[in-house]
Every structure is written in C-alpha cells, then in structure tokens.
PDB file of C-alpha atoms in Angstrom:
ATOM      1  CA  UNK A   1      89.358 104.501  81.773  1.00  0.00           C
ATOM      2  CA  UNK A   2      91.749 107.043  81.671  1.00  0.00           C
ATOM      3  CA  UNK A   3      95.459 106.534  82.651  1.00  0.00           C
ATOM      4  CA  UNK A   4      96.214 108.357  86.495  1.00  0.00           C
ATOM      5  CA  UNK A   5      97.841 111.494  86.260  1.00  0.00           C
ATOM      6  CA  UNK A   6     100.501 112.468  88.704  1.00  0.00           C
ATOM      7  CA  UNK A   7      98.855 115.322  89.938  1.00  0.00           C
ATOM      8  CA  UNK A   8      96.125 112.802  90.547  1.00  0.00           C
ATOM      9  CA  UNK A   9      98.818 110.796  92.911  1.00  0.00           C
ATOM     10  CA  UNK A  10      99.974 113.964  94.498  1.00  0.00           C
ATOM     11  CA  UNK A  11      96.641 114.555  95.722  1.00  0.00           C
ATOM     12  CA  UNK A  12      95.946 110.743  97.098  1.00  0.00           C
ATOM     13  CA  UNK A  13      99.695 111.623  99.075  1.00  0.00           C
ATOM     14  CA  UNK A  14      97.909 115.261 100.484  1.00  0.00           C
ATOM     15  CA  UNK A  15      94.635 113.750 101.189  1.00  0.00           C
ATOM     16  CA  UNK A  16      94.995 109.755 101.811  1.00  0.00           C
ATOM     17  CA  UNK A  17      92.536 108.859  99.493  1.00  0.00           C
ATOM     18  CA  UNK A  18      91.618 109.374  95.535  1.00  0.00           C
ATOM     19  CA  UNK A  19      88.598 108.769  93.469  1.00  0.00           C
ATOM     20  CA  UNK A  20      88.868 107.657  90.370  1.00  0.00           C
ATOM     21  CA  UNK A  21      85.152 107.507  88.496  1.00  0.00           C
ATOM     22  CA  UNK A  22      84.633 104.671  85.989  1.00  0.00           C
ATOM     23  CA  UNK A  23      87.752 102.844  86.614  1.00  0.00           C
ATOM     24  CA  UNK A  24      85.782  99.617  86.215  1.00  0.00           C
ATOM     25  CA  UNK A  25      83.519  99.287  83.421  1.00  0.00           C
ATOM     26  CA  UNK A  26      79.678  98.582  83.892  1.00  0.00           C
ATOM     27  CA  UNK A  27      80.175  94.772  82.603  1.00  0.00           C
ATOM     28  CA  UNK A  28      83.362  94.277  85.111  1.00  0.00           C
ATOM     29  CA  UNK A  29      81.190  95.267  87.878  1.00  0.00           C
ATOM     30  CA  UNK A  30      77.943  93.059  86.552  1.00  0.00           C
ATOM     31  CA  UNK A  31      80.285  90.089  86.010  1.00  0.00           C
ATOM     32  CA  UNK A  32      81.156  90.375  89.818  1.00  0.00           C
ATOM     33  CA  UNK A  33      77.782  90.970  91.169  1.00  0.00           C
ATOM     34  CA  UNK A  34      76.801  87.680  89.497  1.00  0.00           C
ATOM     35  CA  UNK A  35      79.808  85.595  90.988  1.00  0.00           C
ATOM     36  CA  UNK A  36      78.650  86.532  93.671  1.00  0.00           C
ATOM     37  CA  UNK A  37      75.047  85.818  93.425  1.00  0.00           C
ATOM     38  CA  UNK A  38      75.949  82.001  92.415  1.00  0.00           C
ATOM     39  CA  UNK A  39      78.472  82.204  95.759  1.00  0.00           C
ATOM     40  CA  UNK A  40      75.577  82.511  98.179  1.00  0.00           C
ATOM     41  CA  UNK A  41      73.103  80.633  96.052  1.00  0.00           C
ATOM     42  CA  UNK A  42      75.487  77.973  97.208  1.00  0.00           C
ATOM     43  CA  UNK A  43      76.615  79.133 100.775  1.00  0.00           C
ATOM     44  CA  UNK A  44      76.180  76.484 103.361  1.00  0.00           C
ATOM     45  CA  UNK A  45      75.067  78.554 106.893  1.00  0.00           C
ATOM     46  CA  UNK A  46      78.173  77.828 108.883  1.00  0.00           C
ATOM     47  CA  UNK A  47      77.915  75.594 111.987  1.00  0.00           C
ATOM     48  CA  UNK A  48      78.449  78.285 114.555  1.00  0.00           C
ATOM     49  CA  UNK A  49      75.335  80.123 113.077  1.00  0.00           C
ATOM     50  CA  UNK A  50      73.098  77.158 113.677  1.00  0.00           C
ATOM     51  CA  UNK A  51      73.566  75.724 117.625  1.00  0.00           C
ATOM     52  CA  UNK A  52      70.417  76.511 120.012  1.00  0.00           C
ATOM     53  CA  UNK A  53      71.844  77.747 123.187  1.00  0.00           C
ATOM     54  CA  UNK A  54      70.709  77.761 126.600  1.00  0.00           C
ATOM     55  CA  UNK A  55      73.963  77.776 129.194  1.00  0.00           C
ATOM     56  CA  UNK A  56      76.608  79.895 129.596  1.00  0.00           C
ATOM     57  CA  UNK A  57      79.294  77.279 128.493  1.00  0.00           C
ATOM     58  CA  UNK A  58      77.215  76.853 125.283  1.00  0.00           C
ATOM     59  CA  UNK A  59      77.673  80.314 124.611  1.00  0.00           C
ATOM     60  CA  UNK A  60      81.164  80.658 125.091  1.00  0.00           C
ATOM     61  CA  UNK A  61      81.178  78.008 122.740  1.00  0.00           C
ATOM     62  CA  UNK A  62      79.856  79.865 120.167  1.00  0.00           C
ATOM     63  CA  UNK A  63      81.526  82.814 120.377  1.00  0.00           C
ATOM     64  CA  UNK A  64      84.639  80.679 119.897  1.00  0.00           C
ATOM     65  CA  UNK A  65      83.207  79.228 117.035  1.00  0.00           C
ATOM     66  CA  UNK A  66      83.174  82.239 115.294  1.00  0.00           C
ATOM     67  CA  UNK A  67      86.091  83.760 116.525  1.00  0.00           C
ATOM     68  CA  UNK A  68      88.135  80.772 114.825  1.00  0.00           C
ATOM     69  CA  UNK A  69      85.262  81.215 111.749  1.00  0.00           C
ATOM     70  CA  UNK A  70      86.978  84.837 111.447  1.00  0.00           C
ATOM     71  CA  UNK A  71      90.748  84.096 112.474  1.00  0.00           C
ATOM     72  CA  UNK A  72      90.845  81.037 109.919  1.00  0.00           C
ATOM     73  CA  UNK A  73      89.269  82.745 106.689  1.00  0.00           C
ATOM     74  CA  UNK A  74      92.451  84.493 105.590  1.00  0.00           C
ATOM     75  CA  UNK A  75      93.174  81.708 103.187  1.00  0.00           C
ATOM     76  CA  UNK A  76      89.270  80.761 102.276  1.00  0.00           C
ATOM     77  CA  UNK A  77      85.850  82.476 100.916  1.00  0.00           C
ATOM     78  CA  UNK A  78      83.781  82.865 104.105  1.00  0.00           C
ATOM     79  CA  UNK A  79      80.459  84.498 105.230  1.00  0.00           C
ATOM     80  CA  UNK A  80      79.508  87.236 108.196  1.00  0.00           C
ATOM     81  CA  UNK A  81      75.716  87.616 108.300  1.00  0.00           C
ATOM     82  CA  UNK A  82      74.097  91.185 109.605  1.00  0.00           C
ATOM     83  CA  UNK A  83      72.798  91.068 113.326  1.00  0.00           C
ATOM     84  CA  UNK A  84      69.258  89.562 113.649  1.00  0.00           C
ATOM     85  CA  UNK A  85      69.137  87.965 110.185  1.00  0.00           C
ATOM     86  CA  UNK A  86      69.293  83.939 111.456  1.00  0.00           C
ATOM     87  CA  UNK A  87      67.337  82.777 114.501  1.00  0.00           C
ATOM     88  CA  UNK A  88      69.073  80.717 117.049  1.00  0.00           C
ATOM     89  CA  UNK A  89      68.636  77.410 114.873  1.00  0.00           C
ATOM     90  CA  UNK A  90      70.421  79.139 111.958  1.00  0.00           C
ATOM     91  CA  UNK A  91      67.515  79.072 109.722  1.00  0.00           C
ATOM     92  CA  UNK A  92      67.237  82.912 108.097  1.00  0.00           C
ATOM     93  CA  UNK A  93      64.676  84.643 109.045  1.00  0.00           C
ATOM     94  CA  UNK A  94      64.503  86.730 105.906  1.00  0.00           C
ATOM     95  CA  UNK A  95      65.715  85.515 102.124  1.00  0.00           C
ATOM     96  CA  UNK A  96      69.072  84.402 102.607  1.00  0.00           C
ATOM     97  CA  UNK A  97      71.011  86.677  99.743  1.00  0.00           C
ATOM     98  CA  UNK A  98      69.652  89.773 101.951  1.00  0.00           C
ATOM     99  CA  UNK A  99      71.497  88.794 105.256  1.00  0.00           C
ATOM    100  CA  UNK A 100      74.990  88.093 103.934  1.00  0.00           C
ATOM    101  CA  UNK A 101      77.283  91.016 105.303  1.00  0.00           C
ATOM    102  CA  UNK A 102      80.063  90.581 103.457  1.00  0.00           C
ATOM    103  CA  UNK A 103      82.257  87.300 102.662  1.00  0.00           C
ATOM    104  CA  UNK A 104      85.713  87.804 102.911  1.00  0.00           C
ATOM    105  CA  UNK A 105      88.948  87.251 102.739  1.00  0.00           C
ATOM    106  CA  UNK A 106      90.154  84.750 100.187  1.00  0.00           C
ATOM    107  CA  UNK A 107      88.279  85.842  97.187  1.00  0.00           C
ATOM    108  CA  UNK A 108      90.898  87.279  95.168  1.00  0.00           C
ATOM    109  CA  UNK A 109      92.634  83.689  95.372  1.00  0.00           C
ATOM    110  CA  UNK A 110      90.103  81.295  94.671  1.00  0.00           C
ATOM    111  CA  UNK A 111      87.521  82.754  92.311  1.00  0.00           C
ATOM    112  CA  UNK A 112      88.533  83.648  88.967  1.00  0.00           C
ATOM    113  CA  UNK A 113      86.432  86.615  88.068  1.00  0.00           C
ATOM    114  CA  UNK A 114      87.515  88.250  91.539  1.00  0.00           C
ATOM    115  CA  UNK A 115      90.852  86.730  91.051  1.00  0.00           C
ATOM    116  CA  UNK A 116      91.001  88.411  87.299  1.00  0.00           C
ATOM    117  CA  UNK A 117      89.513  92.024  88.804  1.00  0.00           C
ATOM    118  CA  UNK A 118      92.090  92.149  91.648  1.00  0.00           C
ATOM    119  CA  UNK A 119      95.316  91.187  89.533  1.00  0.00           C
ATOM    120  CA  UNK A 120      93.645  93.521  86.223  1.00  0.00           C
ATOM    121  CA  UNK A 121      96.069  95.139  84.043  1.00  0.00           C
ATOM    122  CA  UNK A 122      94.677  98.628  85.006  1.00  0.00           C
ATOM    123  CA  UNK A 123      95.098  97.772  88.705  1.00  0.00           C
ATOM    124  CA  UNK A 124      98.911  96.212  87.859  1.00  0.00           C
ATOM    125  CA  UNK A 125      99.199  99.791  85.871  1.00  0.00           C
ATOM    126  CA  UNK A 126      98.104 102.134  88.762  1.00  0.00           C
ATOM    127  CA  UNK A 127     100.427  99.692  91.523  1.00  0.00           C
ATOM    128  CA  UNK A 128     103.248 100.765  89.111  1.00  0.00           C
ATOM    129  CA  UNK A 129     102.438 104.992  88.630  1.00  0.00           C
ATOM    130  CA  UNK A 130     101.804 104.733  92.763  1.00  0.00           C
ATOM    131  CA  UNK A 131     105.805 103.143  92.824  1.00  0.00           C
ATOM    132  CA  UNK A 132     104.909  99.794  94.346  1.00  0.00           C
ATOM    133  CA  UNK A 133     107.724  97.912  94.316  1.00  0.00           C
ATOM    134  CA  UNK A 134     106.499  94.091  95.170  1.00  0.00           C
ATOM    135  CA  UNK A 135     103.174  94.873  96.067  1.00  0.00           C
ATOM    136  CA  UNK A 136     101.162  91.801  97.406  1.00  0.00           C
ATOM    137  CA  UNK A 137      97.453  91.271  97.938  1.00  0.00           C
ATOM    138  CA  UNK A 138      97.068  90.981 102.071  1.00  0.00           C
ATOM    139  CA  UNK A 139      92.685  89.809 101.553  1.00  0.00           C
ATOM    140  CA  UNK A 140      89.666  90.811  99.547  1.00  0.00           C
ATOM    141  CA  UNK A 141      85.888  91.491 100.719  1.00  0.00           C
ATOM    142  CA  UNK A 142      82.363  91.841  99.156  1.00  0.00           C
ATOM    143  CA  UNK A 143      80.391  94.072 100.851  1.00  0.00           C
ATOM    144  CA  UNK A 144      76.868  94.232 100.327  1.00  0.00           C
ATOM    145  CA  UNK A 145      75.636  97.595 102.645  1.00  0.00           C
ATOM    146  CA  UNK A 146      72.062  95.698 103.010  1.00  0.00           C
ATOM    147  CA  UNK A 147      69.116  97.758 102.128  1.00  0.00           C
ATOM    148  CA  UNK A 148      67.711  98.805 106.025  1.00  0.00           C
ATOM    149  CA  UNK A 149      70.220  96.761 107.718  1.00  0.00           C
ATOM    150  CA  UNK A 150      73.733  97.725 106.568  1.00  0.00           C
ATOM    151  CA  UNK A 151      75.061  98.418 109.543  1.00  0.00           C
ATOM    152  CA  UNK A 152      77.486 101.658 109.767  1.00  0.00           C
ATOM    153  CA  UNK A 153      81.192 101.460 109.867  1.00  0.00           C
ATOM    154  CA  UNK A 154      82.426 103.588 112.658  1.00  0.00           C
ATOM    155  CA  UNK A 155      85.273 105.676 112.403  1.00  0.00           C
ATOM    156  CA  UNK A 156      88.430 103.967 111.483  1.00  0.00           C
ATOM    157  CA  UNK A 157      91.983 102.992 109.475  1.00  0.00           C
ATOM    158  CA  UNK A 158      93.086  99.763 108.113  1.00  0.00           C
ATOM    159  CA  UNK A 159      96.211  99.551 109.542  1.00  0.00           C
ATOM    160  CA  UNK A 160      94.816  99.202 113.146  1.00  0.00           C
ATOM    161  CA  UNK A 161      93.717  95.816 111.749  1.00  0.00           C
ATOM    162  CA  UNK A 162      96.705  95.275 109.057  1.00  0.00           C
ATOM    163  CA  UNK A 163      99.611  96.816 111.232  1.00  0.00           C
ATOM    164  CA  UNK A 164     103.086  96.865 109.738  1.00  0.00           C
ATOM    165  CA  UNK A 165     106.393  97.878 110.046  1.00  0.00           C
ATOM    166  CA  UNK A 166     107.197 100.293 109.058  1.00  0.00           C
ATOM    167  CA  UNK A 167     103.552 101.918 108.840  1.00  0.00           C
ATOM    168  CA  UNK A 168     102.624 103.477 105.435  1.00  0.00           C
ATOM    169  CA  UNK A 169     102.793  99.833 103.265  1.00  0.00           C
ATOM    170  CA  UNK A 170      98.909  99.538 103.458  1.00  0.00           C
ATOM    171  CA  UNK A 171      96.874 100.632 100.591  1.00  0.00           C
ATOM    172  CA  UNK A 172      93.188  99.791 100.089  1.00  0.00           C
ATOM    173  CA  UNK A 173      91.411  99.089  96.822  1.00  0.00           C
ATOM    174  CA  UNK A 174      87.503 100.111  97.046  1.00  0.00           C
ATOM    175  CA  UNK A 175      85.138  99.406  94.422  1.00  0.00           C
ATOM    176  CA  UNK A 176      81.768 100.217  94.404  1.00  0.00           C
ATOM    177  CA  UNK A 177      79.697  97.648  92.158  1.00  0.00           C
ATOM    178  CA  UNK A 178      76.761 100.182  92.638  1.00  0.00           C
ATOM    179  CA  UNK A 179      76.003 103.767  92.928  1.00  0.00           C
ATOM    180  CA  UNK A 180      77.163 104.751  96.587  1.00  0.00           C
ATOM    181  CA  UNK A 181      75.458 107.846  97.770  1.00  0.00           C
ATOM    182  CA  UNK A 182      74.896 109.105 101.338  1.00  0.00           C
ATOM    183  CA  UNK A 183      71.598 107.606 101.604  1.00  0.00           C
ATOM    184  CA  UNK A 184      72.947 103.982 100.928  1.00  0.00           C
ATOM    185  CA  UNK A 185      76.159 104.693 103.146  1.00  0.00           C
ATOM    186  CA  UNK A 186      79.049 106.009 101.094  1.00  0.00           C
ATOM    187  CA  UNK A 187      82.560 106.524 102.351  1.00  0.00           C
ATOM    188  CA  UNK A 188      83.069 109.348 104.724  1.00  0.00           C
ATOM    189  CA  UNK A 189      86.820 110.517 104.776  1.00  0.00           C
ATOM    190  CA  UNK A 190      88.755 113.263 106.805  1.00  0.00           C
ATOM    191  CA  UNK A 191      91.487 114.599 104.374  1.00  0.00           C
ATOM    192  CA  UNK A 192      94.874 114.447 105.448  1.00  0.00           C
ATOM    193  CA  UNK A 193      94.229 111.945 108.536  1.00  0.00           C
ATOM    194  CA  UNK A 194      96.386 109.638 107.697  1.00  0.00           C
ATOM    195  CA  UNK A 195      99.565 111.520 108.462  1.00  0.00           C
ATOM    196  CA  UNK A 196      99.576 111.151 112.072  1.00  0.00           C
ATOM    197  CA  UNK A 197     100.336 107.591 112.913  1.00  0.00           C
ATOM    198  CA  UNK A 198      97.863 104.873 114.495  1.00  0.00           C
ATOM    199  CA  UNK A 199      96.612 104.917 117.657  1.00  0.00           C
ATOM    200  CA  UNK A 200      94.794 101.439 117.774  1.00  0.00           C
ATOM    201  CA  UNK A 201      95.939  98.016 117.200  1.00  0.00           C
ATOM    202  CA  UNK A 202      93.748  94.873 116.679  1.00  0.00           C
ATOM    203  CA  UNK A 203      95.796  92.033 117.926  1.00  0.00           C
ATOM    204  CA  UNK A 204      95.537  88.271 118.423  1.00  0.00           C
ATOM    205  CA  UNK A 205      94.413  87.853 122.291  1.00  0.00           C
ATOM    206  CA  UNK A 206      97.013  85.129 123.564  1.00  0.00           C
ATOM    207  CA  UNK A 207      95.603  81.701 123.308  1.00  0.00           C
ATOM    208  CA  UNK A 208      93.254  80.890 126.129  1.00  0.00           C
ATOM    209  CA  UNK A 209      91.379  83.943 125.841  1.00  0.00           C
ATOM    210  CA  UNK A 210      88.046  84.825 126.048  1.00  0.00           C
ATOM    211  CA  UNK A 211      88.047  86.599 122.797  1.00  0.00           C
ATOM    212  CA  UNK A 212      90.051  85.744 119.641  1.00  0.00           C
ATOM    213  CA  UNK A 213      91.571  89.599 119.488  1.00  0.00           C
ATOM    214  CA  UNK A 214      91.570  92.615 121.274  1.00  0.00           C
ATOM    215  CA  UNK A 215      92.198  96.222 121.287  1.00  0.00           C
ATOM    216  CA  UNK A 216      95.359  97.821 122.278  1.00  0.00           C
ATOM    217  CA  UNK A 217      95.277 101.368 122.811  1.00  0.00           C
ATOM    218  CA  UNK A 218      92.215 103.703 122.352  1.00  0.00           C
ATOM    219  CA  UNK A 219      90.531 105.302 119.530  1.00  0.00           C
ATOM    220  CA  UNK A 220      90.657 109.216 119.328  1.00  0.00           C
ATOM    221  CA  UNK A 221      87.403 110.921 119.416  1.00  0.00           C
ATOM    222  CA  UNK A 222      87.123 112.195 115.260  1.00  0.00           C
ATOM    223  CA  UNK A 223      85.014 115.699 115.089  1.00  0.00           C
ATOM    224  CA  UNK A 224      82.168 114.661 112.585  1.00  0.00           C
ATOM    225  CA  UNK A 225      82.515 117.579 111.169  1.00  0.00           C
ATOM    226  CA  UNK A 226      85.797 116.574 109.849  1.00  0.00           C
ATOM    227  CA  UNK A 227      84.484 114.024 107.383  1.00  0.00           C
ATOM    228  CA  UNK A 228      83.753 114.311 104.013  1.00  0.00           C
ATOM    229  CA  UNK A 229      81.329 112.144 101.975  1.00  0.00           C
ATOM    230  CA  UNK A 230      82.677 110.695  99.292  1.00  0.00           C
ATOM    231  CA  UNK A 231      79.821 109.544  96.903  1.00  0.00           C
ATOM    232  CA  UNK A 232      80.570 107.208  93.278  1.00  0.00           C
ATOM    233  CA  UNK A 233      79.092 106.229  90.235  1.00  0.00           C
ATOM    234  CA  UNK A 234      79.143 102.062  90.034  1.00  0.00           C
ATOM    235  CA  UNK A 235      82.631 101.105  88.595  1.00  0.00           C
ATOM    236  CA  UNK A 236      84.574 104.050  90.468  1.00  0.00           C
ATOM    237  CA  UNK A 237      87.533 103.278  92.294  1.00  0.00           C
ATOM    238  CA  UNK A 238      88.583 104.650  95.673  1.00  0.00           C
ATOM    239  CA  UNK A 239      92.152 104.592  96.629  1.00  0.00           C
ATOM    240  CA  UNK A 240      92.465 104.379 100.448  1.00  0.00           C
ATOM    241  CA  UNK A 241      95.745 105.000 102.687  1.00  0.00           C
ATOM    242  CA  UNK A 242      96.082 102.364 105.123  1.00  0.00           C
ATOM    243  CA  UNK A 243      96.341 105.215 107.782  1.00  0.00           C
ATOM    244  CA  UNK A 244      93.149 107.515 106.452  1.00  0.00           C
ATOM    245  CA  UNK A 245      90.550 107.730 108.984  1.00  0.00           C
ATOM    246  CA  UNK A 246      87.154 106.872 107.285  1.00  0.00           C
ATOM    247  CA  UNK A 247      84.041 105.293 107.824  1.00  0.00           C
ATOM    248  CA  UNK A 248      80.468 104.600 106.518  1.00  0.00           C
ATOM    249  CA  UNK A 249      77.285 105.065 107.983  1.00  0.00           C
ATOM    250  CA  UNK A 250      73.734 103.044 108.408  1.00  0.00           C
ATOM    251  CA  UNK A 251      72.047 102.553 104.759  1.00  0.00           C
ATOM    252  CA  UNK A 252      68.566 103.785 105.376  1.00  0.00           C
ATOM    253  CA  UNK A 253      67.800 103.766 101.681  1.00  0.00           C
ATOM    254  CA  UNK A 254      65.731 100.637  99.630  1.00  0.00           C
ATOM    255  CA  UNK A 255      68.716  99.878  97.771  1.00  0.00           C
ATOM    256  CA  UNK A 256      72.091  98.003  98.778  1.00  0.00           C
ATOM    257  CA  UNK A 257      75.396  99.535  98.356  1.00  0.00           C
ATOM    258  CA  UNK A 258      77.637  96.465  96.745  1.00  0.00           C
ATOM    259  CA  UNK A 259      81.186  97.027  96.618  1.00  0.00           C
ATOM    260  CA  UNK A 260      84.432  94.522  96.620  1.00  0.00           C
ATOM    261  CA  UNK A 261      87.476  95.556  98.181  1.00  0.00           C
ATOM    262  CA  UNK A 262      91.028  94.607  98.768  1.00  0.00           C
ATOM    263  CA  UNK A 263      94.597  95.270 100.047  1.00  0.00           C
ATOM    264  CA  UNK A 264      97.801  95.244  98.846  1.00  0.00           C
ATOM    265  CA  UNK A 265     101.113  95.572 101.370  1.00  0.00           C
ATOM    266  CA  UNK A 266     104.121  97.093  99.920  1.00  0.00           C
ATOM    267  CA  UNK A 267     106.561  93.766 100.639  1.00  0.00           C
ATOM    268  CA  UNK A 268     109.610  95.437  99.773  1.00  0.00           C
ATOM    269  CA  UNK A 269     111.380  96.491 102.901  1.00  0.00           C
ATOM    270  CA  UNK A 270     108.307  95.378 105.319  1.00  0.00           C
ATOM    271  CA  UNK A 271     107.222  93.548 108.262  1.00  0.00           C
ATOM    272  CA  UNK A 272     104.152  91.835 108.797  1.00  0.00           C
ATOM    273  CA  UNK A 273     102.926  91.932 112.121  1.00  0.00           C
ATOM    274  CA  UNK A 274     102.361  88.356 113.272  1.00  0.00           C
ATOM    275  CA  UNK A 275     100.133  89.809 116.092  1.00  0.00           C
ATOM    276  CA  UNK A 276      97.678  90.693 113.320  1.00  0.00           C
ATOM    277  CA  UNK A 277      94.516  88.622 112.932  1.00  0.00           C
ATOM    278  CA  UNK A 278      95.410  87.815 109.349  1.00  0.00           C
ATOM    279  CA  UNK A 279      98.414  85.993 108.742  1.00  0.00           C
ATOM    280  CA  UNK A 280      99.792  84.096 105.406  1.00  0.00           C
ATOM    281  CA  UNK A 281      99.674  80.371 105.462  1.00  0.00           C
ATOM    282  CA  UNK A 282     101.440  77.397 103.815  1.00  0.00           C
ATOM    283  CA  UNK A 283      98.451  77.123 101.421  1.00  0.00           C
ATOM    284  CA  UNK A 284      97.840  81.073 100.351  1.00  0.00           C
ATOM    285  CA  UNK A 285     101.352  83.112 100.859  1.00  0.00           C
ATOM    286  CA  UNK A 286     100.318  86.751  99.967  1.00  0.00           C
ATOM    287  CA  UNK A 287      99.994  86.280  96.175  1.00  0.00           C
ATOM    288  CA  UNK A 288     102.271  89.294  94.222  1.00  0.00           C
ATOM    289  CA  UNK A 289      99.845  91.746  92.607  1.00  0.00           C
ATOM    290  CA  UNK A 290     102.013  91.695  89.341  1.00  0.00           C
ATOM    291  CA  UNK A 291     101.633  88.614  87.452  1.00  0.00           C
TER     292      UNK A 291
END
C-alpha cells in the first residue's frame, strides 16, 4: 500500500470522501472474513428474535426487546438479522450465516483480528497525515450486503446518528472485504455534500417511550442524479466524512458484498452528544486509535 499523498487529502476535504484501492491486503481481508465466519458459527439467536406473539402487549414487548438489543450493543459484539430471515419462533428459515445483517458495534474491542485491523499501523499512519489529534474509535460493523436480500441503505450521513459538537469530528473507515460493484450495492456518494451541515438527528426518545429513538428534524429530498457510484476492488479503503451524504442500494446480484467498518471521533476539543444512541460506558470508554 502506498503512503496517502496530500493531494490525495485535499481531495477527501473537496469531496467528503476518498478511495484508496488495496489499502488492505487480500490475506487482511481473508483473515477477517473467517473471524467472522467462526462468530456466527457460534451466534446464539437472541431472545427477542425467538417469542411467538399473538397480543398487542406481546408485541410491544418485543419491539422493546430489541430496541434495548440495539441501545445496549455499544460496548458488545451483537447481531441484526435481514427482514423475513427467522420465523416467529426464531428458528431461520434459510442457513443461518445468510441472514446475519451485520453485527455491530463492539468488534474493534473484543476480537483481536478486528481489534488488530482497526488500530493497524497503516490506519494509525493515515489518522496522523489526516491531522487527528486524539482520535478515538466511536463502534465498528460487519456488513454482509446478503446476496438477494441486502437491503438498500437510503440516503444518509453519519453524524445524524453520531452527532457532535462541534460537527466535522466524525470520520468513517469503510472496507470492503469483497469486490463492491453496483450490482452487489456499492457506495453511492454526492461530492461535496458534506459541507452544508446536518439536517437530521437520531436521538434517544425519553424513557417511557414507545420507541428507543427518534428523528428530529427531516431529511432533505437528495436528486439521484447527484450520486456517484463508487465501486472497489476487495481490500480498498473508503474514507467517509461524517457529514457526506451517501447511501447503498438493494444487492440484486448472487454474490454478497462483505465489508467492516468503523468510526473514529476527533476527541480533542469535542463533545459527545449524550442524546446519541451510542454512548461510552464504564466497561468500553472510546478506546484511542493510537496505541
């Protein structure tokens, strides 16, 4: 991998988002897909995922379940399943390493190979060339983009979901652990979007609420036609500006689009927002990104 030039990191502050092809050699990305493979071989289908319903109250119940299942898996390696994959008894109703949406958001703490990835000399390099001062890794994700069933990712930035103050301290680290093409749902990006602020905050809904979080303000309509496609080779690295509107959309293809992702807040001079869904906890403070 070649070191980042600075014209490369002019053009990630004009456009909000940089590729950077091969960053992550073919047995780094192998090494991860096979952590993860043992992960789910030994995933136990969480209780919310398995009750039979039939009232109202039930229901409710559920939905609760898995709204504290999300809220409460900042600090641990949890699993989101695509829609349809479990019947109501939580038994999968096709082989269980093919319904696992992603599993999020503790990786980067707790397993070593995702653990060694995330805090990689390269990635401690390139925190340094982009001036991170005391950079610290907010959560990690694998996302597996199902073959058929990857659902798309509708228009979006990060910081609606990872809000600080001041704005601008969010960077995402995106790397795809196969090909991504159009067909299989690559990144779609609209260049210089993340210059104009946020519109959209996901916040936690005060306690006694129906649902765990909820939207405050509205989501612009994007013009499709902004968006560019941003295809990569397996091992490419996309740098994404926690204000960059992007999204994905459905994988049609026969193949899945892996890819393992994570965030880093600039600490130095920053506020978390405690209304965000993620917050630090006694057992996993933000780990620094430099070790």
């Amino acid at each position: 991998m070649a070191s980042v030039t600075q014209q490369q990191i002019q053009k990630f502050h004009k456009d909000g988002f940089l590729v950077l092809e091969r960053f992550f050699s073919t047995e780094e990305c192998d090494s991860m897909r096979r952590q993860i493979q043992r992960i789910v071989a030994e995933m136990e289908v969480p209780p919310h995922c398995r009750t039979a319903f039939s009232t109202r109250e039930e229901e409710q119940l559920q939905q609760q379940g898995s709204s504290d299942y999300f809220l409460t898996s900042g600090d641990k390696i949890r699993f989101f399943f695509e829609k349809g994959v479990l019947d109501e008894k939580g038994n999968f109703l096709i082989p269980k390493e093919k319904s696992v949406s992603k599993i999020g958001h503790a990786l980067h703490a707790y397993d070593p190979v995702f653990k060694q990835i995330t805090h990689s000399p390269k990635v401690q390099e390139l925190g340094r060339k982009l001036g991170l001062e005391r950079p610290v890794v907010v959560q990690s994700m694998y996302i597996f983009k199902q073959p058929g069933i990857g659902g798309e990712v509708t228009p979006h930035q990060d910081a609606t979901f990872l809000h600080t103050e001041p704005l601008g301290r969010i960077l995402g680290f995106w790397i795809a652990l196969e090909d991504a093409t159009q067909e299989n749902g690559c990144l779609w990006f609209i260049p210089g979007s993340h210059t104009n602020g946020i519109t959209r905050r996901m916040v936690r809904a005060a306690s006694g609420a129906s649902t765990c979080v909820e939207f405050v303000g509205s989501e612009p309509a994007y013009d499709d036609k902004q968006f560019i496609p941003l295809p990569i080779r397996k091992g490419g690295l996309i740098l994404i500006h926690g204000e960059v509107v992007h999204k994905s959309e459905l994988n049609s293809s026969e193949s899945s689009r892996h890819a393992f992702t994570f965030h880093v807040m600039e600490a130095k001079g920053t506020t978390w927002s405690k209304e965000n869904w993620l917050q630090p906890t006694p057992e996993l403070p933000f780990p620094s990104l430099y070790t």
